[in-house]
mmCIF file of C-alpha atoms in Angstrom:
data_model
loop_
_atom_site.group_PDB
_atom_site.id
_atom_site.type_symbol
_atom_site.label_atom_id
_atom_site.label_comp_id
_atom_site.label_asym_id
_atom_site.label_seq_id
_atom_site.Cartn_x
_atom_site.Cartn_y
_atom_site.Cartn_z
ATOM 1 C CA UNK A 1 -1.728 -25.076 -15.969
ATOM 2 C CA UNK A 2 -2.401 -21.780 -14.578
ATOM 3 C CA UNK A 3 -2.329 -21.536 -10.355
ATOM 4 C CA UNK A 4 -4.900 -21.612 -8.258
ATOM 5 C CA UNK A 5 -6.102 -18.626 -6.734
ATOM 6 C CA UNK A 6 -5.034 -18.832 -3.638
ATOM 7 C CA UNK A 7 -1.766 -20.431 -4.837
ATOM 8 C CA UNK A 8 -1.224 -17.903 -7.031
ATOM 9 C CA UNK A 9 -1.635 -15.322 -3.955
ATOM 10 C CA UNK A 10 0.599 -17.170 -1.965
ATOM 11 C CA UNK A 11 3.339 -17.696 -4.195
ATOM 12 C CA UNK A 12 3.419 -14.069 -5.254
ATOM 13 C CA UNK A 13 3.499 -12.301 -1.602
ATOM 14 C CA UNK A 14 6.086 -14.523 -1.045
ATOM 15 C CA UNK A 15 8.609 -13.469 -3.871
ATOM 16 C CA UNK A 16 7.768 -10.162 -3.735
ATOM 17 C CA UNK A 17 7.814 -10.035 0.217
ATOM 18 C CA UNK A 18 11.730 -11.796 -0.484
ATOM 19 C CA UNK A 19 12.141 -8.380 -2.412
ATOM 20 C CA UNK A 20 10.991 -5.979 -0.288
ATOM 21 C CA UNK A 21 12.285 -7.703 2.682
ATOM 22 C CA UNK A 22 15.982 -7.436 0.660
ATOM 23 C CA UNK A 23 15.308 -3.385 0.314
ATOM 24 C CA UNK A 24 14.357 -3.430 4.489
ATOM 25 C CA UNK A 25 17.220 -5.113 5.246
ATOM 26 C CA UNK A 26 19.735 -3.316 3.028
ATOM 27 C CA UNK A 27 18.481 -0.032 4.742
ATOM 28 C CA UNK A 28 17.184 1.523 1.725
ATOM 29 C CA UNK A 29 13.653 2.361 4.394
ATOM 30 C CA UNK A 30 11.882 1.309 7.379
ATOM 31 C CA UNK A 31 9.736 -1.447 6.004
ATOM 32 C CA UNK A 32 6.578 -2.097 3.741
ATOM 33 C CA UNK A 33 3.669 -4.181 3.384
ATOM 34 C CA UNK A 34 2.159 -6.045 0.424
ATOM 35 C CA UNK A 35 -0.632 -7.583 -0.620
ATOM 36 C CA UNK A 36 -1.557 -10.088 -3.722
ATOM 37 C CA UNK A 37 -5.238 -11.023 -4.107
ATOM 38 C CA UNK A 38 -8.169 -12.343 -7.065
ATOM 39 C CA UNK A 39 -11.289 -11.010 -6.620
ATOM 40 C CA UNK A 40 -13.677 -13.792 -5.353
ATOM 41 C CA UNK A 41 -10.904 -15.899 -3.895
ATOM 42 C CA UNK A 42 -8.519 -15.199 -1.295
ATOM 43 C CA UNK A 43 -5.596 -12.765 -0.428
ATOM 44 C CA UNK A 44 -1.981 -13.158 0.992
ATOM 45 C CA UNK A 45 -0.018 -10.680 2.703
ATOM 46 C CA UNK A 46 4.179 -10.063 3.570
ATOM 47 C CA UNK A 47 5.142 -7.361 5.200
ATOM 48 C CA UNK A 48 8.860 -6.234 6.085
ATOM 49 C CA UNK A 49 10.659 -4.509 8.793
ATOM 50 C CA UNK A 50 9.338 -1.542 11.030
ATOM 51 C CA UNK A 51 6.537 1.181 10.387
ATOM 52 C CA UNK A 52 9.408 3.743 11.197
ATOM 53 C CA UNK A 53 11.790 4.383 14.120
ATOM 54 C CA UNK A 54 9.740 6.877 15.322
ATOM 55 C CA UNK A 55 7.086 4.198 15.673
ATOM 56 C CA UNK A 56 9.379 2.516 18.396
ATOM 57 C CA UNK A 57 8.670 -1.397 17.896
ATOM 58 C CA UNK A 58 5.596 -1.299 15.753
ATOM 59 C CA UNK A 59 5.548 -3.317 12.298
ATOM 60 C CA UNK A 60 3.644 -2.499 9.665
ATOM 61 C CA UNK A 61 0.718 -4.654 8.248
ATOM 62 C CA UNK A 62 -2.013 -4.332 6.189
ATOM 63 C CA UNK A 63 -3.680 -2.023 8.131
ATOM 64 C CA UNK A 64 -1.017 0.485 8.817
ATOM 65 C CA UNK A 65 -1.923 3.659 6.760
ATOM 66 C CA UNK A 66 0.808 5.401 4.409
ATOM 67 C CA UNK A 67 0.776 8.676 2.237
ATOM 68 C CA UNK A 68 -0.716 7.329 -0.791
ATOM 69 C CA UNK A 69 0.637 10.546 -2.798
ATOM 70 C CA UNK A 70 0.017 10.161 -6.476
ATOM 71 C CA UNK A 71 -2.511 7.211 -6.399
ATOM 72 C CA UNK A 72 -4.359 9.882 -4.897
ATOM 73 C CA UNK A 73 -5.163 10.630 -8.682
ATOM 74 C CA UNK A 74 -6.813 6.984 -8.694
ATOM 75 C CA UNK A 75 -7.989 6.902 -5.675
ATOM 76 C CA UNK A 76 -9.885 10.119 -5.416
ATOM 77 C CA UNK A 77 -9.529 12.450 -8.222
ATOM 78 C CA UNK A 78 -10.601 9.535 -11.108
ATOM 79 C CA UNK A 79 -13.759 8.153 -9.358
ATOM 80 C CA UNK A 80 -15.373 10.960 -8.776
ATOM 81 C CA UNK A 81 -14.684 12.782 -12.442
ATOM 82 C CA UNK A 82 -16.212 9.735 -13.427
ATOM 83 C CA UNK A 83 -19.461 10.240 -11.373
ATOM 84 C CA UNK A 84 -19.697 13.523 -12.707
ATOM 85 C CA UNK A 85 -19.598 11.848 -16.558
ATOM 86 C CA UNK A 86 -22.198 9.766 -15.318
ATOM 87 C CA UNK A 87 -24.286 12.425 -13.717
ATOM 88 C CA UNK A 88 -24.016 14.443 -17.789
ATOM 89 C CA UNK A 89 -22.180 16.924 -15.822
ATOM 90 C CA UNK A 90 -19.162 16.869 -17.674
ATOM 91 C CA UNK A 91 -18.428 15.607 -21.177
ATOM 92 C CA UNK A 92 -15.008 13.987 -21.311
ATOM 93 C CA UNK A 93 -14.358 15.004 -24.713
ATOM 94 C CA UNK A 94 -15.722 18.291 -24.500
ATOM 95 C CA UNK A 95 -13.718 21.467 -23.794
ATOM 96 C CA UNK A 96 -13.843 22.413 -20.109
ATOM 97 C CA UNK A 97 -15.693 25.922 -21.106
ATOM 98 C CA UNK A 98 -18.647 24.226 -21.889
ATOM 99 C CA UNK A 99 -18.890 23.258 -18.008
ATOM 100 C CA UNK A 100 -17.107 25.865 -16.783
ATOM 101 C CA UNK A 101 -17.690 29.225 -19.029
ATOM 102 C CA UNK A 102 -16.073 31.414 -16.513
ATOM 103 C CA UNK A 103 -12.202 29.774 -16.990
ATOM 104 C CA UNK A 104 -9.660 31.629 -19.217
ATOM 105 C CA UNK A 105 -7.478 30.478 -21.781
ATOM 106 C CA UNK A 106 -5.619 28.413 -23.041
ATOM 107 C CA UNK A 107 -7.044 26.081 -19.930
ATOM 108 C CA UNK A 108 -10.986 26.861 -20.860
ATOM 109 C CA UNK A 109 -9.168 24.892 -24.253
ATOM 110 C CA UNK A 110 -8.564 22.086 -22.639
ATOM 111 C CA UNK A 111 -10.536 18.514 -22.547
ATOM 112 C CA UNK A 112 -11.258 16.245 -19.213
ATOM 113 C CA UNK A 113 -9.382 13.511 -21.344
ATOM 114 C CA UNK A 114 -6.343 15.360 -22.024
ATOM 115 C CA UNK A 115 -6.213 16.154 -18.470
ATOM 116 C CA UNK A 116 -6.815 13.063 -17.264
ATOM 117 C CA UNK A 117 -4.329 11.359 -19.790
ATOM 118 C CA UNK A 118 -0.952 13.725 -18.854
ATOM 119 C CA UNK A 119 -1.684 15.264 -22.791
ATOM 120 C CA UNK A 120 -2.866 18.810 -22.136
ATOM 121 C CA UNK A 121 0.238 20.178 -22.483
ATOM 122 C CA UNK A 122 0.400 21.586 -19.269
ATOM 123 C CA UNK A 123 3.450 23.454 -17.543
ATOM 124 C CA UNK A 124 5.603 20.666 -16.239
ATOM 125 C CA UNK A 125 6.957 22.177 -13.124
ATOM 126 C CA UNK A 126 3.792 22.240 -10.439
ATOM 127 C CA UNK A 127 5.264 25.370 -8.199
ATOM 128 C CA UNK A 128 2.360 26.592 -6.807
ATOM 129 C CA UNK A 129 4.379 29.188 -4.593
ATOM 130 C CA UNK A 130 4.171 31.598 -7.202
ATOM 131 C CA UNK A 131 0.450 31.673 -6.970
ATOM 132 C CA UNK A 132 1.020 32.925 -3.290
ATOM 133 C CA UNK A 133 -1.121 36.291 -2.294
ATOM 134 C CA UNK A 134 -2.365 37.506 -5.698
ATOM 135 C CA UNK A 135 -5.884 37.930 -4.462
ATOM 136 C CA UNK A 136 -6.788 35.179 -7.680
ATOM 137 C CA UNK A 137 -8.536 31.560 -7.296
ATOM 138 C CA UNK A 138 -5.482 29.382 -8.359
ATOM 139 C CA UNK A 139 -7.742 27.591 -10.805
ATOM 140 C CA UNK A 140 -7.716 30.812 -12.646
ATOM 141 C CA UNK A 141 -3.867 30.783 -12.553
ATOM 142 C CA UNK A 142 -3.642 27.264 -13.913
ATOM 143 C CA UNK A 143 -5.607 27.483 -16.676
ATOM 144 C CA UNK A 144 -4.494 31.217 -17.738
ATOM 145 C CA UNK A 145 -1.054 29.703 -17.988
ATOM 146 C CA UNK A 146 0.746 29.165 -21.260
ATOM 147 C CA UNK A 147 1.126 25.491 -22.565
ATOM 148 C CA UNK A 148 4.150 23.825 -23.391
ATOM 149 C CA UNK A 149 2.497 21.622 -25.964
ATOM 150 C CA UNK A 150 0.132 21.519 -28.441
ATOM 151 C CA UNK A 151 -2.955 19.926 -26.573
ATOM 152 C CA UNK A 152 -3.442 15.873 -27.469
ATOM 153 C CA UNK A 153 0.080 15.988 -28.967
ATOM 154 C CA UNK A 154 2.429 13.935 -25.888
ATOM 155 C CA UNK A 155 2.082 12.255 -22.988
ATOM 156 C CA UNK A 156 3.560 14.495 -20.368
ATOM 157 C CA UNK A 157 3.448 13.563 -16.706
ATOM 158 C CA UNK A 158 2.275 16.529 -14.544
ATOM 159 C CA UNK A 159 0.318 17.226 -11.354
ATOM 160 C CA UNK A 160 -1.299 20.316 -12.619
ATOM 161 C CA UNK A 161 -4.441 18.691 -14.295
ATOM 162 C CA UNK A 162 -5.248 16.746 -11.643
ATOM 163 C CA UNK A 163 -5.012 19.471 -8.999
ATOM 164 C CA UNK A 164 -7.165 21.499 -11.636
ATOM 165 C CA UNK A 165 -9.478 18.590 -11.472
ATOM 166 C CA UNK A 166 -10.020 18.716 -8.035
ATOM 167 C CA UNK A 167 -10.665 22.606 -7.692
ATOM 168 C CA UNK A 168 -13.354 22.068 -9.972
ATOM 169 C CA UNK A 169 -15.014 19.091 -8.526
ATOM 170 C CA UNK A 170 -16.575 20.814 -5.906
ATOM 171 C CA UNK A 171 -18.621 23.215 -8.457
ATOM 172 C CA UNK A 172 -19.510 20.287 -10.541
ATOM 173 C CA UNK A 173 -20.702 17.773 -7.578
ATOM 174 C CA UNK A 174 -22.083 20.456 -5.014
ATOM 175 C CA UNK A 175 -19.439 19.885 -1.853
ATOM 176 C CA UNK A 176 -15.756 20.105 -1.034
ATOM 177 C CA UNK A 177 -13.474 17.339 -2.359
ATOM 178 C CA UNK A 178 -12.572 16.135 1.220
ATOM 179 C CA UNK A 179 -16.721 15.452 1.542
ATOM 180 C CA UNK A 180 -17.306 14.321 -1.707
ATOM 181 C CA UNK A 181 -14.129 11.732 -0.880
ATOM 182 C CA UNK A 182 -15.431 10.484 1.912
ATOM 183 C CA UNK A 183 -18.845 9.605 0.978
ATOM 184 C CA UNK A 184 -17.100 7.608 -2.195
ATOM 185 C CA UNK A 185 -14.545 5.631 0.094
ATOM 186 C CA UNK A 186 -17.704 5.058 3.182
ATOM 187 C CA UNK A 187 -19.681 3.883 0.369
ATOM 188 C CA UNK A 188 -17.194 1.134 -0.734
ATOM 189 C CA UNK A 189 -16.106 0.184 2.896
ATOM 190 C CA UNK A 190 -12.931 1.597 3.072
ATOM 191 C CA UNK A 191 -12.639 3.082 6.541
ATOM 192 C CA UNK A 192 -8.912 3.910 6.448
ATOM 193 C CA UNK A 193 -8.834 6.134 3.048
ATOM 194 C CA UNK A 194 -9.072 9.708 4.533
ATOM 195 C CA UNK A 195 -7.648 12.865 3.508
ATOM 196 C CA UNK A 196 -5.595 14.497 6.272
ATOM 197 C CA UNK A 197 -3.919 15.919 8.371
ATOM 198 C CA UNK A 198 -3.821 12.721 10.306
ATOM 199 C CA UNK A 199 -2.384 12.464 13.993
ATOM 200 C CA UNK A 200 0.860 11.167 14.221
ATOM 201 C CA UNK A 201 0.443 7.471 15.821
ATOM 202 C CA UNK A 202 2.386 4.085 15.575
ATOM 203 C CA UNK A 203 -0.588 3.177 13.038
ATOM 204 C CA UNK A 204 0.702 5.412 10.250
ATOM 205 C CA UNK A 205 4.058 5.587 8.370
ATOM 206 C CA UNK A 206 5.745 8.938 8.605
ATOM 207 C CA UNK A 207 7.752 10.404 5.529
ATOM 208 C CA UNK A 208 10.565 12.198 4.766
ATOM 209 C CA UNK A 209 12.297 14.875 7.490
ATOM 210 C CA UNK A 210 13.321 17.807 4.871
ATOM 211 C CA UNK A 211 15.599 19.644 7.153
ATOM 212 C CA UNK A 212 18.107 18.083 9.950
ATOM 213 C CA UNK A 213 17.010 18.944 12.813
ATOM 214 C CA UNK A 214 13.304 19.589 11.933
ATOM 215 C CA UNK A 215 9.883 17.524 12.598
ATOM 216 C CA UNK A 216 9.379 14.884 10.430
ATOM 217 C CA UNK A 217 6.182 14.664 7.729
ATOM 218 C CA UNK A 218 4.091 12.521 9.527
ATOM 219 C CA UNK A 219 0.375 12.866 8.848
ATOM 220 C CA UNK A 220 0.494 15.434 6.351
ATOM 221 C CA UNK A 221 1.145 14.853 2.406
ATOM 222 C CA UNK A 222 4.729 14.345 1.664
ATOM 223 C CA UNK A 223 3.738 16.681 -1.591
ATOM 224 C CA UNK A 224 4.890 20.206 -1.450
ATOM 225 C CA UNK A 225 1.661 21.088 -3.440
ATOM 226 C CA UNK A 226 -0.519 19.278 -2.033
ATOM 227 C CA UNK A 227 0.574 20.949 1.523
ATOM 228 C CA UNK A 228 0.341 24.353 -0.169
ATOM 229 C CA UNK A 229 -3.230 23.572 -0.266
ATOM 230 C CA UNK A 230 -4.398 22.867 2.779
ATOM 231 C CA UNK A 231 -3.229 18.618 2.799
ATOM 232 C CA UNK A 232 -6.366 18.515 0.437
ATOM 233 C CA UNK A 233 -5.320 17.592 -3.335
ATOM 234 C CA UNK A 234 -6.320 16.332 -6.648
ATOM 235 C CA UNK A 235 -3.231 15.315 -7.084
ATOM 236 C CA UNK A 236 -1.809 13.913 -3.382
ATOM 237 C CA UNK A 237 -2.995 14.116 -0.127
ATOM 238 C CA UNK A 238 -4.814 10.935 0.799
ATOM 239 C CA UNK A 239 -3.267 7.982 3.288
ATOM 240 C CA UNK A 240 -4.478 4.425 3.195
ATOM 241 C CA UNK A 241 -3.956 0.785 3.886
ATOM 242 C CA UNK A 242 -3.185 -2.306 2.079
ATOM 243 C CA UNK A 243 -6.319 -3.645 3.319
ATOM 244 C CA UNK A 244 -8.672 -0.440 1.706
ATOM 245 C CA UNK A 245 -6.335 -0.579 -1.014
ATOM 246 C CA UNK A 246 -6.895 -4.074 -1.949
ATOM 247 C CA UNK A 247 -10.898 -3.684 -1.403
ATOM 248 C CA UNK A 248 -10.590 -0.872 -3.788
ATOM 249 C CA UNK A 249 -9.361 -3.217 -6.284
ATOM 250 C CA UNK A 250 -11.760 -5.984 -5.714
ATOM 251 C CA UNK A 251 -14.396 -3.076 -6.633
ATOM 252 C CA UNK A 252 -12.659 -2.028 -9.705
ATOM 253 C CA UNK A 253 -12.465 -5.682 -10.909
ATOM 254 C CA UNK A 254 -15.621 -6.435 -10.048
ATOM 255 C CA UNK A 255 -17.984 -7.779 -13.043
ATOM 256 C CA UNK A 256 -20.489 -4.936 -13.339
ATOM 257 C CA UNK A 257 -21.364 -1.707 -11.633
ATOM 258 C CA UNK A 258 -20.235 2.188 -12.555
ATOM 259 C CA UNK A 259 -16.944 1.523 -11.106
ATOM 260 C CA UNK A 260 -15.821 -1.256 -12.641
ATOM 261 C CA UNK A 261 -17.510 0.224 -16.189
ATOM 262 C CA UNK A 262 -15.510 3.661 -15.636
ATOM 263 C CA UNK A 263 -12.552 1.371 -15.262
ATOM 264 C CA UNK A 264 -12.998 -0.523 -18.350
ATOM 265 C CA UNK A 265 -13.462 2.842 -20.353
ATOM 266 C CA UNK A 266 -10.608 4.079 -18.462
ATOM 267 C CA UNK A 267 -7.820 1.388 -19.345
ATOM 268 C CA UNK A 268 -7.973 2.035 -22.861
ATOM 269 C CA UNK A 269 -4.575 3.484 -24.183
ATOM 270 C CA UNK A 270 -5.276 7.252 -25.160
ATOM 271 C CA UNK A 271 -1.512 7.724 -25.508
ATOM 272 C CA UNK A 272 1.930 5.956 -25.735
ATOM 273 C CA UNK A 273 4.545 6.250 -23.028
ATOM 274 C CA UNK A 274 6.983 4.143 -24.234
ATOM 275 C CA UNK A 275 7.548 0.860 -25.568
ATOM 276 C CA UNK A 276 5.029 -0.926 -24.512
ATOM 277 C CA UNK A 277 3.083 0.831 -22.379
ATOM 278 C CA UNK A 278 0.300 3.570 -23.022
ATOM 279 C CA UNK A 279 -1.370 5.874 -20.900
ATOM 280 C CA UNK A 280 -5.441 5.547 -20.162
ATOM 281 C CA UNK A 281 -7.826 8.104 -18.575
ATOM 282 C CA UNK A 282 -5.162 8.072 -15.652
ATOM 283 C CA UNK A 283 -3.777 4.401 -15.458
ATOM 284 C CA UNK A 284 -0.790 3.279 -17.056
ATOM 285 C CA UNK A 285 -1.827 0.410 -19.264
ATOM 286 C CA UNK A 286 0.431 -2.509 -20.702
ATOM 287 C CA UNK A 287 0.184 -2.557 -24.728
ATOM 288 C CA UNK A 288 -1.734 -5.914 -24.308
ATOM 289 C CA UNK A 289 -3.933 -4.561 -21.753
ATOM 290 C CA UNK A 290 -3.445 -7.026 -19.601
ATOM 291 C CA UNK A 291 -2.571 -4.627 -16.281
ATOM 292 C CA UNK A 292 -3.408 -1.104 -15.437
ATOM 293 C CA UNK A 293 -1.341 0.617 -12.578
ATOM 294 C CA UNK A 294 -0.371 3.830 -10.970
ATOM 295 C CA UNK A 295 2.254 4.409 -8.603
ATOM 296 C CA UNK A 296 2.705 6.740 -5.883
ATOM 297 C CA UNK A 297 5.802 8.976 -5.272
ATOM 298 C CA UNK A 298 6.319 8.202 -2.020
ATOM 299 C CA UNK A 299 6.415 4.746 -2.093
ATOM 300 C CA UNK A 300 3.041 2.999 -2.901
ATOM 301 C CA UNK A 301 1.554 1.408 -6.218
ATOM 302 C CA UNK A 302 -1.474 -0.675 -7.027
ATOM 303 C CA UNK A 303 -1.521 -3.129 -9.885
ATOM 304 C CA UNK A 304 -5.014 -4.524 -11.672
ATOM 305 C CA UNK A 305 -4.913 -7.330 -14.009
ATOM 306 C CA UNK A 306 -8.662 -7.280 -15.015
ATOM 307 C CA UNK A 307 -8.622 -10.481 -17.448
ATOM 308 C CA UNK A 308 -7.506 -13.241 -14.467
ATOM 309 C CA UNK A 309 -9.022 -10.350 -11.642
ATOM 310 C CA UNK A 310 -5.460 -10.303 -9.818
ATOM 311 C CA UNK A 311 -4.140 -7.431 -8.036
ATOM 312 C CA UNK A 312 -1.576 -6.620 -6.068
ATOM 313 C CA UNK A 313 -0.820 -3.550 -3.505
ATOM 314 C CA UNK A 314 2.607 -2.294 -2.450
ATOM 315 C CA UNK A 315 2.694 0.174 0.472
ATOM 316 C CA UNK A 316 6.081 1.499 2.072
ATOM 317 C CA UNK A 317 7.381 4.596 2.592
ATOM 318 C CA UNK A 318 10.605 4.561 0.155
ATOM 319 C CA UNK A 319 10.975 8.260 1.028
ATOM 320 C CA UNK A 320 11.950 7.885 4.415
ATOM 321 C CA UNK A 321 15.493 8.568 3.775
ATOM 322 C CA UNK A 322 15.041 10.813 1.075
ATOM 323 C CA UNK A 323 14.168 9.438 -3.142
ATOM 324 C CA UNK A 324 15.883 7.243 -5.128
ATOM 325 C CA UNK A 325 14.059 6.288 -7.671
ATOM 326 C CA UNK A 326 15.898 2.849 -7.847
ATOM 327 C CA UNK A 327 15.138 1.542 -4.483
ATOM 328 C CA UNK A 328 11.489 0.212 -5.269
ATOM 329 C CA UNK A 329 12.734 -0.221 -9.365
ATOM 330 C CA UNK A 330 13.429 -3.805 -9.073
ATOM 331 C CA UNK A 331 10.320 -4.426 -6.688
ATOM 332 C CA UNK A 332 7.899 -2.482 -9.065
ATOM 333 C CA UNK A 333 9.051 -4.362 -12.433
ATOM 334 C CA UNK A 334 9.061 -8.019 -9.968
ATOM 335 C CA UNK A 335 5.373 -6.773 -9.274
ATOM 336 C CA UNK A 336 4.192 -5.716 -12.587
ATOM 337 C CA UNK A 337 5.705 -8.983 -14.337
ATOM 338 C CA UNK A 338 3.978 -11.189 -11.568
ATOM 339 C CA UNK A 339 0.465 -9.878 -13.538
ATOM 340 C CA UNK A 340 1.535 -10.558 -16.912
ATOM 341 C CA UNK A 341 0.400 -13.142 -18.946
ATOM 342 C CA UNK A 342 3.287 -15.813 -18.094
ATOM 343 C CA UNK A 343 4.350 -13.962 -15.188
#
């Protein structure tokens, strides 16, 4: 007999809070925090360890806000590109010329799916340096570049077409993607989602300190890139909570609304992975389809199972002592299995 909501919740923040706790305590970084919920029932948190030395005695919890890097794709970047579908101001399937006339090629070539999917065939190293002082909007650059692939033919990770996403938001929506952001996140309560820079306090989870001897990320992205341009991303550049990430999910899982609808267009596989797993308009999606996710490089990941209307949130900030992929490995694949059917 399945669990009961709650005991479901409870149960689950527990084993995974064992897990992360394990990471804290073998030094691998400062701490995390965690949070398992259903939408219309109730939500258990763990959290681990310490926000960060520099944070002197303060422990995280759900409220403590971490660089959300690369769910900045779900968080901000995939909304609003689907308020624009919804507005008939952009056609998903449509080459990007038809909104945007003015783009050159191969880019103007390219479709909002295939962007949105990792299957544009984009360049896979980001290094937006080399943009520096040439006088010419960087969307220009990134769609004038070659392609590495045949557009539609592989799944390809990259930043690129979601930072080319969010240069052209603006034109399509009528105000700058911090604005247009910030309305989205107001409108579905969550007070602590906020582009930065943010000022450094006990409250929020610095990252990774680059050079000995030099100031530690704290309230800017973690993300080169997104730093490049201003802390202000398509790609990275948003902090959060637990607590705004879980009420993000509760709207996603929700039962009707444009949200929820985007999301349900959204989690259907566009492209495999690998075994198993397929890509969406920008969620990874199980080959059952029974969870959607995205993770975040520095440390974060939120998990949707929309058929039982669990979730669960993982925020830390892994990168504290510099990435290893394998220090949140076990904890992700703990997490993802906990949504599975059987799990």
């Amino acid at each position: 007999m399945p669990a009961e909501p709650q005991e479901w919740a409870d149960a689950t923040a527990a084993a995974l809070g064992a897990a992360l706790g394990a990471a804290v305590d073998d030094g691998q970084f400062p701490g995390g925090v965690l949070v398992a919920g259903q939408i219309g029932a109730g939500r258990a948190v763990a959290a681990c360890g310490t926000v960060a030395p520099e944070c002197g005695a303060a422990r995280p919890d759900e409220h403590t806000r971490y660089d959300l890097a690369s769910l900045t794709k779900v968080l901000a970047t995939w909304p609003l590109i689907g308020t624009a579908v919804r507005a008939g101001l952009l056609d998903l399937d449509a080459p990007l010329h038809a909104a945007f006339p003015q783009l050159p090629s191969p880019g103007r070539e390219l479709t909002t799916a295939q962007l949105l999917s990792h299957t544009a065939g984009l360049l896979p190293r980001t290094g937006l340096a080399r943009y520096e002082h040439t006088g010419r909007p960087l969307v220009e650059h990134l769609c004038a570049e070659p392609l590495v692939s045949a557009p539609g033919a592989h799944h390809r990770y990259v930043d690129r077409g979601f930072i080319l996403l969010g240069l052209l938001l603006p034109d399509l929506l009528g105000h700058p993607l911090p604005a247009l952001a910030d309305t989205l996140w107001r409108g579905l309560g969550l007070t602590a989602t906020a582009y930065g820079p943010l000022p450094r306090d006990p409250g929020l989870a610095p990252t990774e300190q680059r050079l000995l001897g030099a100031p530690r990320t704290w309230g800017v992205p973690h993300d080169p890139s997104a730093a490049l341009l201003g802390g202000v991303a398509g790609h990275a550049g948003v902090f959060s909570s637990a607590a705004d990430l879980a009420a993000y999910a509760e709207h996603l899982l929700g039962a009707d609304g444009p949200l929820p609808q985007w999301f349900a267009l959204s989690r259907r596989p566009r492209t495999a992975v690998e075994p198993g797993l397929h890509r969406g308009l920008a969620w990874l999606v199980t080959a059952d389809g029974s969870v959607a996710y995205h993770h975040g490089f520095t440390g974060t990941s939120l998990y949707l199972a929309p058929r039982t209307g669990r979730y669960l949130v993982l925020c830390t900030n892994a990168v504290y002592h510099g990435w290893d992929r394998a220090r949140l490995a076990p904890l992700r694949a703990l997490a993802l299995r906990s949504l599975l059917p059987g799990g």
